PDB file of C-alpha atoms in Angstrom:
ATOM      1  CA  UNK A 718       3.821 -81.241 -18.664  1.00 54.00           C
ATOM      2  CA  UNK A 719       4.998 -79.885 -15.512  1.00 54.00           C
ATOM      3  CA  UNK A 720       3.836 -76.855 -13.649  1.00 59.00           C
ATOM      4  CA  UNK A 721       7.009 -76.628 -12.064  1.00 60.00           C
ATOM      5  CA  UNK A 722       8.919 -73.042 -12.523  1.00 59.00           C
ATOM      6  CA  UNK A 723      12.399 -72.620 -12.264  1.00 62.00           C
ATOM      7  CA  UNK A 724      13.512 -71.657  -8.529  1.00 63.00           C
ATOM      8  CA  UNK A 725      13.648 -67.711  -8.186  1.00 65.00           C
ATOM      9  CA  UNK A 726      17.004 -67.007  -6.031  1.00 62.00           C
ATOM     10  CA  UNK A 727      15.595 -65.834  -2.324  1.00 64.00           C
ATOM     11  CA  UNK A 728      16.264 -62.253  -2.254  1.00 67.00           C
ATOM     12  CA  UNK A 729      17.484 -61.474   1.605  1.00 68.00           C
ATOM     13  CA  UNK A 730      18.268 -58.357   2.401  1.00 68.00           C
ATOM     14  CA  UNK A 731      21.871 -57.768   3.317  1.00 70.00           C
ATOM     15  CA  UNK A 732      22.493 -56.621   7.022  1.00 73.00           C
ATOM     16  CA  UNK A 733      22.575 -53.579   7.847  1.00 73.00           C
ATOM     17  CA  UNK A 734      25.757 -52.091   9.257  1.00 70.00           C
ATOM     18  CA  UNK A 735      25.100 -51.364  13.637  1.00 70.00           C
ATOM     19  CA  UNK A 736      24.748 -47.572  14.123  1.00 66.00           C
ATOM     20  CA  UNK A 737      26.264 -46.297  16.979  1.00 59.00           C
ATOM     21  CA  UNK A 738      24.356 -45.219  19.658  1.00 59.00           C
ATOM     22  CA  UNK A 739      23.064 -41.715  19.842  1.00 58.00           C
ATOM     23  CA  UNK A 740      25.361 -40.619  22.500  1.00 54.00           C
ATOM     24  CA  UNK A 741      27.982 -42.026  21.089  1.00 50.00           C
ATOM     25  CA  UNK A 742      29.157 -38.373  20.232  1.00 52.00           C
ATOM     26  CA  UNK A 743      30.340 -37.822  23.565  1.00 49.00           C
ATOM     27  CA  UNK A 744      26.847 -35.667  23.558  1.00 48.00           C
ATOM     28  CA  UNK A 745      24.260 -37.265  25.772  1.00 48.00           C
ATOM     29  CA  UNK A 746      20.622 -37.315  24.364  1.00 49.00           C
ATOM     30  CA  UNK A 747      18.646 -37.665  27.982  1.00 51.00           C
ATOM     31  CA  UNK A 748      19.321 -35.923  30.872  1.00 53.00           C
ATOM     32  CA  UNK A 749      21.684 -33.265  29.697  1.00 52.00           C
ATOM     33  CA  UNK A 750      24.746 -32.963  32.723  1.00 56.00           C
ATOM     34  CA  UNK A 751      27.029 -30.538  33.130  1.00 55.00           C
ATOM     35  CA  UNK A 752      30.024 -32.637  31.308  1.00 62.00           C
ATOM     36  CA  UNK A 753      27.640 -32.937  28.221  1.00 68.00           C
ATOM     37  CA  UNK A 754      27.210 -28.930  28.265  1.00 70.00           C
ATOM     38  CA  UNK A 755      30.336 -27.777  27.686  1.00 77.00           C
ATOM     39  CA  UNK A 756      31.050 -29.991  24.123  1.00 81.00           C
ATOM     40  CA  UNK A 757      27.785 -28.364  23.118  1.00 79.00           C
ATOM     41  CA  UNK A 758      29.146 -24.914  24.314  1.00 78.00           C
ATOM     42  CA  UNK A 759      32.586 -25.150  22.489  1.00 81.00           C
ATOM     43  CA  UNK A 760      31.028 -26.070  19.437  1.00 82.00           C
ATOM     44  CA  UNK A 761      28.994 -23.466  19.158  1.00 81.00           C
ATOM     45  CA  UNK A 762      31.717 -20.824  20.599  1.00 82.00           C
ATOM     46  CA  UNK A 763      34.412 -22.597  17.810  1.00 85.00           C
ATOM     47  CA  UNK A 764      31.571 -21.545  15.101  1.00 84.00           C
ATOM     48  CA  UNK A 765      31.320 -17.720  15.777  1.00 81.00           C
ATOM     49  CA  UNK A 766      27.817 -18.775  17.839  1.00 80.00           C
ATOM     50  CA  UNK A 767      27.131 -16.233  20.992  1.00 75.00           C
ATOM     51  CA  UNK A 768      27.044 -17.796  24.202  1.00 73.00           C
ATOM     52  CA  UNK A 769      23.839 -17.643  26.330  1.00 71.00           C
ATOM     53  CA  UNK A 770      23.191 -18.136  29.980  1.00 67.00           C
ATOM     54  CA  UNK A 771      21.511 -21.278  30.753  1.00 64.00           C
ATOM     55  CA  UNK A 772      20.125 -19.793  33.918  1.00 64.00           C
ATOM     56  CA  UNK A 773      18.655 -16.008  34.553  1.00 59.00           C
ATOM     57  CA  UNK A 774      20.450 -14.112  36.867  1.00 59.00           C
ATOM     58  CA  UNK A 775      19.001 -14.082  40.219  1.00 65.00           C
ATOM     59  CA  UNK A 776      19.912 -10.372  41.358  1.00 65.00           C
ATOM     60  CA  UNK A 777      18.204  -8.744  38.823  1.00 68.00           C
ATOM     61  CA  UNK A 778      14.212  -8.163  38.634  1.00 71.00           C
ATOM     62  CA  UNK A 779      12.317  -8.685  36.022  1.00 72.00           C
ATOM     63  CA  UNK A 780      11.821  -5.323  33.550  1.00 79.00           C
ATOM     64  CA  UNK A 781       8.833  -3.927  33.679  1.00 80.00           C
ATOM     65  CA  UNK A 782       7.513  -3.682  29.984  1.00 81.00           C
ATOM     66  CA  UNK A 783       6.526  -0.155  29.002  1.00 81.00           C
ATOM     67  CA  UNK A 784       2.768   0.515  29.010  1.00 81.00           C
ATOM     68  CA  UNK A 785       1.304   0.033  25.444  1.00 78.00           C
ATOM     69  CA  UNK A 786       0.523   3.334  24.000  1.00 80.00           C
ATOM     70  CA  UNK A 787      -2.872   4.746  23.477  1.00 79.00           C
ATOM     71  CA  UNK A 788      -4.107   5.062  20.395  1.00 75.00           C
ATOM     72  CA  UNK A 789      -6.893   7.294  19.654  1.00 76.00           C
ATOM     73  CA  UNK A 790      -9.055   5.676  16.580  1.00 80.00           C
ATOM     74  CA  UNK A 791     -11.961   7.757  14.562  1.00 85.00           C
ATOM     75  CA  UNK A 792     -15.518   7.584  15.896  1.00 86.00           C
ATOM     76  CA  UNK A 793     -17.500   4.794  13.890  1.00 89.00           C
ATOM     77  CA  UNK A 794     -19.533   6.275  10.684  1.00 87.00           C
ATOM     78  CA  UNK A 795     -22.531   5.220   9.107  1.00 90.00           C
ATOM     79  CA  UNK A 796     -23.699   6.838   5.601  1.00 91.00           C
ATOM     80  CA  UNK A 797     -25.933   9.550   5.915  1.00 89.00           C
ATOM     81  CA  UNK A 798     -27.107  11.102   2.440  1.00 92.00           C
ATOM     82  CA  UNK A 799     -28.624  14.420   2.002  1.00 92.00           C
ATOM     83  CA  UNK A 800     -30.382  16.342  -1.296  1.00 95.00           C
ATOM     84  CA  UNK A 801     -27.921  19.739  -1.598  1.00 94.00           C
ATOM     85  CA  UNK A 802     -28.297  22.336  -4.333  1.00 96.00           C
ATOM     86  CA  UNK A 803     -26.123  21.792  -7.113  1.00 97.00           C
ATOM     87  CA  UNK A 804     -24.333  24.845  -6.748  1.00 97.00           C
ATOM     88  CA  UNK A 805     -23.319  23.659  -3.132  1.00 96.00           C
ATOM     89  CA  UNK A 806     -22.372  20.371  -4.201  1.00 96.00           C
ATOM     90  CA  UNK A 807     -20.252  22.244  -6.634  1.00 97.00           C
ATOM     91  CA  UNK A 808     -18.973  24.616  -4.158  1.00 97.00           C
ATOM     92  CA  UNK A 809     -18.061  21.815  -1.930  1.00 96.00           C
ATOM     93  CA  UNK A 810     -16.206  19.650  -4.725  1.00 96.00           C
ATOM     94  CA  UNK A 811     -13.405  23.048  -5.332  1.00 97.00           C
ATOM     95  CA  UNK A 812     -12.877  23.498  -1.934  1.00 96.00           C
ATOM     96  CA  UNK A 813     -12.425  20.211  -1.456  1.00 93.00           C
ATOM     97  CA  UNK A 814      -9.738  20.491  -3.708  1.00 95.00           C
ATOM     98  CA  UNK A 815      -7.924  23.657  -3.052  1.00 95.00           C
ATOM     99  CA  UNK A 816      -7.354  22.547   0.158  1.00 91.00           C
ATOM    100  CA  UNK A 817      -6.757  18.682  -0.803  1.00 90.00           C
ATOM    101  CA  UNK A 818      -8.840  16.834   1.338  1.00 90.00           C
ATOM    102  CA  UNK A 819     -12.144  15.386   1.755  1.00 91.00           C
ATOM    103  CA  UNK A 820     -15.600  17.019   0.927  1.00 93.00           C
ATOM    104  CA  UNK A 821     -16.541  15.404   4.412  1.00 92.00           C
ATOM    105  CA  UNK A 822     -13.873  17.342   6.308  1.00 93.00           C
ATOM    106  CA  UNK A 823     -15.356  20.423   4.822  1.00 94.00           C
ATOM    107  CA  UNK A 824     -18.555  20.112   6.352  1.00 95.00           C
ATOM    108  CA  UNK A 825     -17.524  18.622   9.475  1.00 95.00           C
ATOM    109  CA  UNK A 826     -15.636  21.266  10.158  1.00 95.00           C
ATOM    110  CA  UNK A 827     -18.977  23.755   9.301  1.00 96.00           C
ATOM    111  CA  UNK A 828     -20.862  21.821  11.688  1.00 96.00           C
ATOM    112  CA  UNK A 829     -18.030  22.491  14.513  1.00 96.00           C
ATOM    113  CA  UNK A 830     -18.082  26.132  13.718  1.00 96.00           C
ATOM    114  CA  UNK A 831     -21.781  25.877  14.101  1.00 96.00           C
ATOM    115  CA  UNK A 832     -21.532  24.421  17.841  1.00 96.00           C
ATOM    116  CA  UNK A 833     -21.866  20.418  17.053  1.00 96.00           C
ATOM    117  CA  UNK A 834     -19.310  18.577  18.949  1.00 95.00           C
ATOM    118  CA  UNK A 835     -16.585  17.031  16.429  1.00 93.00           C
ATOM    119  CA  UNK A 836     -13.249  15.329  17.695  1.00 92.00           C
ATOM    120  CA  UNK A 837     -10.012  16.568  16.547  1.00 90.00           C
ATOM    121  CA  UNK A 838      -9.235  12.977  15.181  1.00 89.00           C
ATOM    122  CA  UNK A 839     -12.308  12.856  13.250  1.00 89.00           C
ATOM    123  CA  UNK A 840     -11.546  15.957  11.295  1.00 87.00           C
ATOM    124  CA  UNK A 841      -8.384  14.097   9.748  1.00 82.00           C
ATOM    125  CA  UNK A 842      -8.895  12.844   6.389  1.00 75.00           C
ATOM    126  CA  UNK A 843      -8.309   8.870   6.508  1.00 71.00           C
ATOM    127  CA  UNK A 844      -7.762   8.119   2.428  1.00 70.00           C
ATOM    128  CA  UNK A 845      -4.738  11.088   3.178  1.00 62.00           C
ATOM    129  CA  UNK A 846      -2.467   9.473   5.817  1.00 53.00           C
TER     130      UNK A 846
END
């Protein structure tokens, strides 16, 4: 008996063709000169691209950006619960309604006619924006 197997074939890989190099192109990679510039620029021109200046003009200053503008937020809330007569409660629900906003607007603005100080933005009903 022999242990021998037949010979497999050896399997090399075929050479690969030699790439060009990457500037090859007539577009250097490194070190980008003036000569490799303008290819890039009539490309992009000969595709509808919009040229842009490679350096920021020196005459003009800087724009001054616009101050951001102030926004004025509600004052923070916390819950606050109180035990009203039913007929209040009531009373507050239909006004609430009628005038389509929040049973909380109603009374803040009852506490402002009673002399409490309440901010104009706090009057606004949030859920109504």
């Amino acid at each position: 008996m022999s242990t021998d197997s037949p010979a497999k074939p050896s399997m090399k890989p075929a050479a690969k063709p030699a790439r060009p190099p990457l500037g090859g192109i007539g577009i250097g990679i490194g070190g980008l000169g003036t000569d490799d510039i303008d290819p890039i620029r009539q490309y992009g021109l000969s595709k509808g691209f919009l040229p842009t200046e490679t350096e920021p003009p020196a005459a003009q200053p800087a724009p001054v950006p616009a101050p951001a503008p102030t926004i004025v937020r509600p004052a923070p809330t916390r819950p606050w619960q109180a035990m009203l007569p039913d007929y209040l409660v009531e009373d507050l629900r239909q006004a609430a309604a009628r005038e389509g906003t929040a049973q909380k607007v109603i009374v803040l603005k009852a506490l402002r006619q009673a002399g409490f100080r309440i901010d104009d933005i706090d009057l606004q009903d949030l859920r109504r924006r």
